[in-house]
Amino acid sequence: MGETGGNDEDGKNSANMLRNTPSNIRRLADEIQQCEGRQKYLAQTKSPSDGGDVRWYFRKVAMEKNEVAANVPRAETVEKSDYFRFGMRDSLAIEASFLQQEDELLSIWWKELAECSEGPKGSPASVSKSDPLLQPFSLETSRSTKPDDEDRVGVPVKGGLYEVDLVKRHCFPVYWDGDNRRVLRGHWFARKGGLDWLPIREDVSEQLEFAYRGRIWRRRTFQPSGLFAARVDMQGSSPGLHALFTGEDDTWEAWLNVDASGFSSIVKLGGIGIKLRRGYAPSRSPKPTQDELRQQKEEDMDDYCSQVPVGHVVFMVHGIGQRLEKANLVDDVGIFRHVTSSLAEQHLTPYQRGTQRVLYIPCQWRKNLKLSGESAVEKCTLPGVRGLRVTLSATVHDVLYYMSPIYCQDIIDSVSIQLNKLYLKFIKRNPGYDGKVSLYGHSLGSVLSYDILCHQETLTSPFPMEWIYKDQIKYESCTPTDMKSSSSCHVSSNSGGQDFNTIISSAKKDITRVQSESSLPEMRVEESNLLEARNHKKHGSLPLIEHVAVGSDHGEEALASGSNRIDEENCHSDENNTIKSLREEIDILNARIKELEKVSKGSSSCKNDTLKSYTPLIKYTKLEFEVDTFYAVGSPLGVFLALRNVRIGIGQGKDYWNNENVHEEMPSCRQMFNIFHPFDPVAYRVEPLVCKDYVNSRPVIIPYHKGGKRLHIGFQEFVEDVASSSQVVMDRMSSVKGKVLALCQVKDGDVVGGTSMESPEEPEVVERSYGSIMMEKLTGSEDGRIDHVLQDKTFQHQYISAVGAHTNYWRDLDTALFILKHLYRDIPEEPEAPDGDTKNEVKQGTGEYWHGWYNNNEEGTDDDLPLTFSNTKFVKKFTRRAKSFIGP
């Protein structure tokens, strides 16, 4: 939001100051102190009740659709649990924008309050849309007058996920459709019996501020209550509400009170009022509550986000179930965001956290997608067990819709368009971004993301199950007449999906070819005359003689030589039969042309219906960004690829898979992970579809977030490793036994098998398989893996775990830690020291890093140690002893 007044230079500086960059946010504290408008809000007296710290708040409960800010809150002060503070740096950013356009904003706010006050009693207050001052600032106008201004509608807060519209006093989400929340400027505060100072509504604060600047307490008089104070009646508030100022010169105190005849929601009848102060003051509670601790933690997190730049963006694509009433992807991503933030404090170094932060953005592709088949399914749904049917319709039906050739295109378009829309929003608010972008696909969302990534070069692909409908295409391309003759259907089957013009032109070419083959130059005229004469003779008509006479200038000679021609006809009977068959074929083709021409006009509508009911080609949208890593979480991708007879590769693995009909595709990403719970009924493995060598290989176990492995997992691996090591020892003993027998049978220097026993054996070069090369291409390393499995809990039954396994990934600590560490894999734990003295360098520079909001000194106590099982050292020791016993 740009400055509405002032010269161009001031407007340019205002826009630059609001750019969402860490360097500009760090300068906000200094620049706001130097702002001319800020000076009048600083403390001008020495009273303990005077201060200059302004804080901004946002309402916990969302506003109604047509509700205006002037009607919220209803009371002059807010309740403690109704509003939350913005972080210190977010408040500085909002206050800086407010001071740049203070006069315009206050005028708009007062007009809005006047509109609400003038409305009839009992009717909902509304704001006139015709008043230009009550409309948000036009971005088009600002762009035309100030091309350097950013295209934004608010001040970025809370890590850039939300923005504040100061005109409407709304806080709204940037990357998803959400409710507006009322923002409140806290400049004057009241204490209602407790220890916390709560902000007062803006209209009351402005009246108190006006009285303060006029030092109203110097004009104090005796009040009816006997108090020697100056009274200020509050306009536009509860009847009888007033403020009382007392004090001398630079010392003053103030209370908010109400007349005995009046009523206020903040002052009880017969009370002495509530204490007021100017400027924010922190809570003095000796023991903060859980809500206060949570709010402080949230503020520290917001301050951290305002200082550290975004280095990695992760778009999180949901799967099935978003049409359920209680399903909310925004809440799920919010939980995942908080979990990763907590784990970052424990498992990342201050240098890593201070170098970059990760922005998780939800991709809601199903929320606004309306499919025509949903209404038909609703009409067919049985009334019995209604709740269960609704649940299945909101979950499983999304998979069926995607497998349908009618709705597959709509779903792909919805995901692609939403991803590009979110990315462009991010780029507009973070110009010059050069970080990475990754995709997180959960459940069906992983299949959608995979299909989009696999078609970023071709942008088109046949429908994955097109082979099912091939017979249907041939059937629909035939006309009812064609179905009666095999030849017609033969033509139709060859033509496939060609239109009628192509078929007609092809038939005409066939007629021309047949006519050229059937032409005989020396007897063409005579043969045609004879055939026509025979036809007339057969029907007993006279035109035989007339035709012969007209056809020849010498009719008598023609009759005399008739017998000779008959003999000649007998000699060429075979040729006549050929001509007859060819002409019959010409007649058939002519009839075919006429039939096609008759149905060509009516077939266009039928053809359009066919295209609507079947989409043989899926078109994909090019993404505006390159994907670094693709995380498939709880993914059924494996079963989808298996049903499609698809393998992950570059199209050269038919010999490797021993299948000529196999289809290969490769996602356009640098790395891919498949994360799943062992008891998730929806998840499947992917590695067997990349490399045959991994069919019997165990997936990689994701580490426990508290370190090591759970007890039963560690014991199971220990047993398997011991068995594997024992097999290695037995194989080594068999090899040594064979060598000893070979040495006993031959003498030194003898040749065995044409090779000297004294010559060193050349190591065999093992040729890598096609599948292993594809694994390296997908993982980025030769020994990389795709499938990663979570550890199930020690004392929990498999079927009990399966109930919530598919939906628990958003809050699972092991999943969050695994992804978090991978996102920070390229950032060293400590800065590189040129002279090699890394420890001293880190020790001196630690103060500049972000330390966060957790006490890491408590980490590693004996009480926090997990119940884990470590067997690596024992197995290595066992193997080493066995090898020393056997010998080299």
Coordinates of N, CA, C and O in Angstrom, one line a residue, residues 13-95:
N13 N 10.2 6.4 -1.5 CA 10.8 5.9 -0.3 C 9.9 5.1 0.5 O 10.2 4.1 1.2
S14 N 8.6 5.5 0.5 CA 7.6 4.7 1.3 C 7.4 3.3 0.7 O 7.4 2.3 1.5
A15 N 7.4 3.2 -0.6 CA 7.3 1.9 -1.2 C 8.5 1.0 -1.0 O 8.4 -0.2 -0.7
N16 N 9.7 1.7 -1.0 CA 10.9 0.9 -0.8 C 11.0 0.4 0.6 O 11.5 -0.7 0.9
M17 N 10.5 1.3 1.6 CA 10.6 0.9 3.0 C 9.7 -0.3 3.3 O 9.9 -1.1 4.2
L18 N 8.6 -0.4 2.5 CA 7.7 -1.5 2.8 C 8.0 -2.8 2.1 O 7.3 -3.8 2.2
R19 N 9.1 -2.8 1.3 CA 9.5 -4.0 0.6 C 9.8 -5.1 1.6 O 10.5 -4.8 2.7
N20 N 9.4 -6.3 1.4 CA 9.5 -7.4 2.3 C 10.9 -8.0 2.3 O 11.1 -9.1 1.8
T21 N 11.9 -7.2 2.7 CA 13.3 -7.7 2.8 C 13.8 -7.5 4.2 O 13.5 -6.5 4.9
P22 N 14.7 -8.4 4.7 CA 15.2 -8.3 6.0 C 15.9 -7.0 6.3 O 15.8 -6.4 7.4
S23 N 16.7 -6.5 5.4 CA 17.4 -5.2 5.6 C 16.5 -4.1 5.8 O 16.7 -3.2 6.7
N24 N 15.4 -4.0 5.1 CA 14.4 -2.9 5.3 C 13.7 -3.0 6.6 O 13.4 -2.1 7.3
I25 N 13.4 -4.3 7.0 CA 12.7 -4.5 8.2 C 13.6 -4.1 9.4 O 13.1 -3.6 10.4
R26 N 14.9 -4.4 9.3 CA 15.8 -4.0 10.4 C 15.9 -2.5 10.5 O 16.2 -2.0 11.6
R27 N 15.7 -1.8 9.5 CA 15.8 -0.3 9.5 C 14.5 0.3 10.0 O 14.4 1.5 10.3
L28 N 13.4 -0.5 10.2 CA 12.1 0.1 10.5 C 12.2 0.8 11.9 O 11.6 1.9 12.1
A29 N 12.9 0.2 12.9 CA 12.9 0.8 14.2 C 13.6 2.1 14.2 O 13.1 3.1 14.9
D30 N 14.6 2.3 13.4 CA 15.3 3.6 13.3 C 14.5 4.6 12.5 O 14.4 5.8 12.9
E31 N 13.9 4.2 11.4 CA 13.2 5.2 10.6 C 11.9 5.6 11.2 O 11.5 6.8 11.0
I32 N 11.3 4.8 11.9 CA 10.0 5.2 12.5 C 10.3 6.2 13.6 O 9.4 7.1 13.9
Q33 N 11.4 6.1 14.3 CA 11.8 7.1 15.3 C 12.0 8.5 14.7 O 11.8 9.5 15.3
Q34 N 12.6 8.5 13.4 CA 12.9 9.7 12.7 C 11.7 10.3 12.0 O 11.7 11.4 11.5
C35 N 10.6 9.5 11.9 CA 9.4 10.0 11.2 C 8.8 11.2 11.9 O 8.7 11.2 13.2
E36 N 8.4 12.2 11.2 CA 7.9 13.4 11.8 C 6.6 13.1 12.5 O 6.3 13.7 13.6
G37 N 5.7 12.3 11.9 CA 4.5 12.0 12.5 C 4.6 11.2 13.8 O 3.7 11.2 14.7
R38 N 5.8 10.5 14.0 CA 6.0 9.7 15.1 C 6.3 10.6 16.4 O 6.0 10.2 17.5
Q39 N 6.8 11.7 16.2 CA 7.3 12.5 17.3 C 6.1 12.9 18.2 O 6.3 13.0 19.4
K40 N 4.9 13.1 17.6 CA 3.8 13.6 18.5 C 3.3 12.4 19.3 O 2.5 12.7 20.2
Y41 N 3.6 11.2 19.0 CA 3.2 10.1 19.8 C 4.2 9.7 20.9 O 3.9 8.7 21.6
L42 N 5.3 10.3 20.9 CA 6.2 10.0 22.0 C 5.8 10.6 23.3 O 4.9 11.5 23.3
A43 N 6.3 10.2 24.4 CA 5.9 10.7 25.7 C 6.4 12.1 25.9 O 7.5 12.5 25.6
Q44 N 5.4 13.0 26.3 CA 5.7 14.4 26.4 C 5.6 14.9 27.9 O 5.8 16.0 28.1
T45 N 5.4 13.9 28.8 CA 5.4 14.2 30.2 C 6.2 13.2 30.9 O 6.7 12.2 30.3
K46 N 6.4 13.4 32.2 CA 7.2 12.5 33.1 C 6.3 11.6 33.9 O 6.7 11.0 34.8
S47 N 5.0 11.6 33.5 CA 4.1 10.8 34.3 C 4.3 9.3 34.1 O 4.6 8.9 33.0
P48 N 4.2 8.5 35.1 CA 4.3 7.0 34.9 C 3.3 6.5 34.0 O 3.4 5.4 33.5
S49 N 2.2 7.2 33.8 CA 1.1 6.7 32.9 C 1.4 7.1 31.5 O 0.5 6.8 30.6
D50 N 2.5 7.7 31.2 CA 2.8 8.2 29.8 C 3.8 7.3 29.2 O 4.8 7.0 29.8
G51 N 3.7 7.0 27.9 CA 4.6 6.2 27.1 C 4.4 6.4 25.6 O 3.3 7.0 25.2
G52 N 5.3 6.0 24.8 CA 5.1 6.2 23.4 C 5.2 5.0 22.6 O 5.3 5.0 21.3
D53 N 5.1 3.8 23.2 CA 5.1 2.5 22.5 C 3.7 2.2 22.0 O 2.8 2.0 22.8
V54 N 3.6 2.1 20.7 CA 2.3 1.7 20.0 C 2.4 0.2 19.6 O 3.4 -0.2 19.0
R55 N 1.4 -0.5 19.9 CA 1.3 -1.9 19.5 C 0.0 -2.2 18.7 O -1.0 -1.6 19.1
W56 N 0.1 -3.1 17.7 CA -1.1 -3.4 16.9 C -1.5 -4.8 17.3 O -0.7 -5.7 17.7
Y57 N -2.8 -5.0 17.3 CA -3.5 -6.3 17.7 C -4.3 -6.8 16.5 O -4.8 -6.0 15.7
F58 N -4.6 -8.1 16.6 CA -5.6 -8.6 15.7 C -6.6 -9.5 16.5 O -6.2 -10.1 17.5
R59 N -7.8 -9.5 16.0 CA -8.9 -10.2 16.7 C -8.8 -11.7 16.5 O -8.5 -12.2 15.3
K60 N -9.1 -12.5 17.5 CA -9.1 -13.9 17.4 C -10.2 -14.4 16.6 O -10.0 -15.4 15.8
V61 N -11.4 -13.9 16.8 CA -12.6 -14.3 16.0 C -12.7 -13.6 14.7 O -12.5 -12.4 14.6
A62 N -12.9 -14.4 13.6 CA -13.0 -13.7 12.3 C -14.3 -12.9 12.2 O -15.3 -13.1 12.9
M63 N -14.2 -11.9 11.3 CA -15.3 -11.0 11.1 C -16.3 -11.6 10.2 O -16.0 -12.5 9.4
E64 N -17.6 -11.1 10.3 CA -18.6 -11.6 9.4 C -18.4 -11.0 8.1 O -17.6 -10.1 7.9
K65 N -19.1 -11.5 7.1 CA -18.9 -11.2 5.7 C -19.0 -9.7 5.4 O -18.1 -9.1 4.8
N66 N -20.1 -9.1 5.9 CA -20.4 -7.6 5.6 C -20.1 -6.8 6.8 O -20.6 -5.6 6.9
E67 N -19.4 -7.3 7.8 CA -19.2 -6.5 9.0 C -18.1 -5.5 8.8 O -17.1 -5.8 8.2
V68 N -18.3 -4.3 9.4 CA -17.3 -3.2 9.2 C -16.5 -3.1 10.5 O -17.0 -3.4 11.6
A69 N -15.3 -2.5 10.4 CA -14.4 -2.4 11.6 C -15.0 -1.5 12.6 O -14.7 -1.6 13.8
A70 N -15.8 -0.5 12.2 CA -16.3 0.5 13.2 C -17.2 -0.2 14.2 O -17.4 0.3 15.3
N71 N -17.8 -1.3 13.9 CA -18.7 -2.0 14.8 C -18.0 -3.1 15.7 O -18.6 -3.8 16.5
V72 N -16.7 -3.2 15.5 CA -15.9 -4.2 16.3 C -14.7 -3.5 16.9 O -13.9 -2.8 16.2
P73 N -14.5 -3.6 18.2 CA -15.3 -4.3 19.2 C -16.5 -3.4 19.6 O -16.5 -2.2 19.5
R74 N -17.5 -4.1 20.1 CA -18.7 -3.4 20.6 C -18.3 -2.5 21.8 O -18.8 -1.4 22.0
A75 N -17.5 -3.1 22.7 CA -17.1 -2.4 23.9 C -15.9 -1.4 23.6 O -15.2 -1.6 22.6
E76 N -15.7 -0.5 24.6 CA -14.6 0.5 24.4 C -13.3 -0.1 24.6 O -12.3 0.3 24.0
T77 N -13.2 -1.2 25.4 CA -12.0 -1.9 25.6 C -12.2 -3.4 25.2 O -13.4 -3.8 25.1
V78 N -11.1 -4.1 25.0 CA -11.2 -5.5 24.5 C -11.0 -6.4 25.7 O -10.3 -6.0 26.7
E79 N -11.4 -7.6 25.6 CA -11.1 -8.6 26.6 C -9.8 -9.2 26.3 O -9.3 -9.2 25.1
K80 N -9.2 -9.7 27.3 CA -7.8 -10.2 27.2 C -7.7 -11.4 26.2 O -6.7 -11.5 25.5
S81 N -8.7 -12.2 26.1 CA -8.6 -13.4 25.3 C -9.2 -13.2 23.9 O -9.2 -14.1 23.1
D82 N -9.6 -12.0 23.6 CA -10.3 -11.7 22.3 C -9.2 -11.2 21.2 O -9.5 -11.4 20.0
Y83 N -8.2 -10.6 21.7 CA -7.2 -10.0 20.7 C -5.8 -10.5 21.1 O -5.5 -10.7 22.2
F84 N -5.0 -10.6 20.0 CA -3.6 -11.0 20.2 C -2.7 -10.0 19.6 O -3.1 -9.3 18.7
R85 N -1.5 -9.8 20.2 CA -0.6 -8.8 19.7 C 0.2 -9.3 18.5 O 0.5 -10.5 18.4
F86 N 0.5 -8.4 17.6 CA 1.4 -8.7 16.6 C 2.8 -8.7 17.2 O 3.1 -8.1 18.2
G87 N 3.8 -9.3 16.5 CA 5.1 -9.2 16.9 C 5.7 -7.8 16.9 O 5.1 -6.9 16.2
M88 N 6.8 -7.5 17.6 CA 7.3 -6.2 17.7 C 7.6 -5.6 16.3 O 7.3 -4.5 16.0
R89 N 8.2 -6.4 15.5 CA 8.6 -5.9 14.2 C 7.4 -5.7 13.2 O 7.4 -4.8 12.4
D90 N 6.5 -6.6 13.4 CA 5.3 -6.5 12.6 C 4.5 -5.2 13.0 O 4.0 -4.5 12.1
S91 N 4.5 -4.9 14.3 CA 3.8 -3.7 14.7 C 4.6 -2.4 14.2 O 3.9 -1.4 13.8
L92 N 5.9 -2.5 14.1 CA 6.7 -1.4 13.6 C 6.3 -1.2 12.1 O 6.2 0.0 11.7
A93 N 6.2 -2.3 11.4 CA 5.9 -2.1 9.9 C 4.5 -1.5 9.7 O 4.3 -0.7 8.9
I94 N 3.5 -2.0 10.5 CA 2.2 -1.5 10.4 C 2.1 0.0 10.8 O 1.5 0.8 10.1
E95 N 2.8 0.3 11.9 CA 2.8 1.7 12.4 C 3.5 2.6 11.4 O 3.0 3.8 11.2

